[in-house]
Amino acid sequence: MPSYLLHDARGQALPITPIRKGALKGWLEGPGKSSRGWVESTRFEAKAGAPCLVPGQNGKLARVLLGIGDEDEHWAYAGLPGHLP
C-alpha cells in the first residue's frame, strides 16, 4: 500500500479492508467468518465505494469494509471519509 495512505495512529486506527465484489464470499468464509452475520445482515455486496462498518465483540467499531467493485478502482475510496464516524 502506498505510504501516503498509511498513518501511525498508535492504536486508534481501524483496519480498512478493500474487497472486490467477486472476492466477498471467500473473505466471509475465511478471515471475515466472525463478521459474516453482520455483513450479510447489512446486505453489503462490495459495490464500488460502498462501506460496511463492522462492530467487534464489544460493540465498538472494529473494521471497515470497502467495496471496490470488480476491479481495483481507486475512486472507490473517495467517499469513504464521509461514512466514517
Tab-separated table of N, CA and C in Angstrom, residues 9-45:
chain	number	residue	atom	x	y	z
A	9	ALA	N	-1.345	5.867	13.978
A	9	ALA	CA	-2.243	6.432	14.985
A	9	ALA	C	-2.063	5.754	16.340
A	10	ARG	N	-1.145	4.842	16.434
A	10	ARG	CA	-0.818	4.164	17.696
A	10	ARG	C	-2.060	3.662	18.444
A	11	GLY	N	-2.723	2.689	17.833
A	11	GLY	CA	-3.855	2.052	18.484
A	11	GLY	C	-5.204	2.685	18.216
A	12	GLN	N	-5.250	3.829	17.576
A	12	GLN	CA	-6.519	4.486	17.311
A	12	GLN	C	-7.049	4.185	15.913
A	13	ALA	N	-6.215	3.645	15.066
A	13	ALA	CA	-6.612	3.394	13.680
A	13	ALA	C	-7.428	2.107	13.578
A	14	LEU	N	-8.343	2.085	12.641
A	14	LEU	CA	-9.136	0.895	12.355
A	14	LEU	C	-8.711	0.329	11.014
A	15	PRO	N	-8.733	-0.993	10.884
A	15	PRO	CA	-8.397	-1.564	9.589
A	15	PRO	C	-9.494	-1.266	8.558
A	16	ILE	N	-9.059	-0.878	7.379
A	16	ILE	CA	-9.960	-0.709	6.241
A	16	ILE	C	-9.602	-1.808	5.258
A	17	THR	N	-10.556	-2.673	5.010
A	17	THR	CA	-10.317	-3.824	4.149
A	17	THR	C	-11.018	-3.619	2.811
A	18	PRO	N	-10.253	-3.362	1.742
A	18	PRO	CA	-10.876	-3.250	0.424
A	18	PRO	C	-11.233	-4.650	-0.090
A	19	ILE	N	-12.440	-4.798	-0.610
A	19	ILE	CA	-12.896	-6.110	-1.073
A	19	ILE	C	-13.523	-5.986	-2.451
A	20	ARG	N	-13.027	-6.807	-3.363
A	20	ARG	CA	-13.645	-6.886	-4.695
A	20	ARG	C	-14.963	-7.635	-4.576
A	21	LYS	N	-15.887	-7.282	-5.409
A	21	LYS	CA	-17.218	-7.893	-5.381
A	21	LYS	C	-17.133	-9.416	-5.492
A	22	GLY	N	-16.286	-9.904	-6.382
A	22	GLY	CA	-16.153	-11.348	-6.587
A	22	GLY	C	-15.411	-12.073	-5.480
A	23	ALA	N	-14.753	-11.341	-4.585
A	23	ALA	CA	-13.973	-11.960	-3.503
A	23	ALA	C	-14.695	-11.933	-2.160
A	24	LEU	N	-15.856	-11.302	-2.101
A	24	LEU	CA	-16.558	-11.151	-0.827
A	24	LEU	C	-16.908	-12.500	-0.205
A	25	LYS	N	-17.451	-13.395	-0.976
A	25	LYS	CA	-17.857	-14.702	-0.438
A	25	LYS	C	-16.662	-15.423	0.188
A	26	GLY	N	-15.532	-15.422	-0.486
A	26	GLY	CA	-14.333	-16.067	0.044
A	26	GLY	C	-13.842	-15.399	1.310
A	27	TRP	N	-13.921	-14.080	1.380
A	27	TRP	CA	-13.495	-13.358	2.576
A	27	TRP	C	-14.387	-13.712	3.760
A	28	LEU	N	-15.692	-13.820	3.507
A	28	LEU	CA	-16.627	-14.160	4.579
A	28	LEU	C	-16.456	-15.592	5.071
A	29	GLU	N	-15.923	-16.458	4.243
A	29	GLU	CA	-15.678	-17.844	4.644
A	29	GLU	C	-14.311	-18.016	5.290
A	30	GLY	N	-13.457	-17.021	5.134
A	30	GLY	CA	-12.105	-17.083	5.682
A	30	GLY	C	-11.919	-16.072	6.794
A	31	PRO	N	-11.123	-15.007	6.517
A	31	PRO	CA	-10.805	-14.033	7.555
A	31	PRO	C	-12.023	-13.318	8.139
A	32	GLY	N	-13.076	-13.174	7.364
A	32	GLY	CA	-14.256	-12.450	7.835
A	32	GLY	C	-15.330	-13.319	8.446
A	33	LYS	N	-15.004	-14.574	8.722
A	33	LYS	CA	-16.008	-15.519	9.210
A	33	LYS	C	-16.733	-15.022	10.465
A	34	SER	N	-16.008	-14.408	11.386
A	34	SER	CA	-16.632	-13.937	12.628
A	34	SER	C	-17.571	-12.755	12.390
A	35	SER	N	-17.417	-12.071	11.277
A	35	SER	CA	-18.247	-10.909	10.953
A	35	SER	C	-19.342	-11.234	9.943
A	36	ARG	N	-19.407	-12.464	9.527
A	36	ARG	CA	-20.301	-12.854	8.431
A	36	ARG	C	-21.765	-12.473	8.674
A	37	GLY	N	-22.285	-12.778	9.853
A	37	GLY	CA	-23.685	-12.473	10.149
A	37	GLY	C	-23.979	-10.997	10.030
A	38	TRP	N	-23.078	-10.169	10.564
A	38	TRP	CA	-23.268	-8.718	10.498
A	38	TRP	C	-23.239	-8.234	9.050
A	39	VAL	N	-22.219	-8.652	8.325
A	39	VAL	CA	-22.041	-8.190	6.945
A	39	VAL	C	-23.226	-8.610	6.085
A	40	GLU	N	-23.683	-9.831	6.245
A	40	GLU	CA	-24.834	-10.287	5.469
A	40	GLU	C	-26.110	-9.554	5.872
A	41	SER	N	-26.267	-9.236	7.155
A	41	SER	CA	-27.485	-8.537	7.596
A	41	SER	C	-27.537	-7.106	7.076
A	42	THR	N	-26.373	-6.520	6.771
A	42	THR	CA	-26.353	-5.167	6.218
A	42	THR	C	-26.505	-5.173	4.694
A	43	ARG	N	-26.525	-6.367	4.117
A	43	ARG	CA	-26.647	-6.546	2.661
A	43	ARG	C	-25.492	-5.897	1.895
A	44	PHE	N	-24.320	-5.901	2.513
A	44	PHE	CA	-23.114	-5.392	1.865
A	44	PHE	C	-22.765	-6.305	0.697
A	45	GLU	N	-22.587	-5.733	-0.496
A	45	GLU	CA	-22.300	-6.504	-1.706
A	45	GLU	C	-20.960	-6.154	-2.327
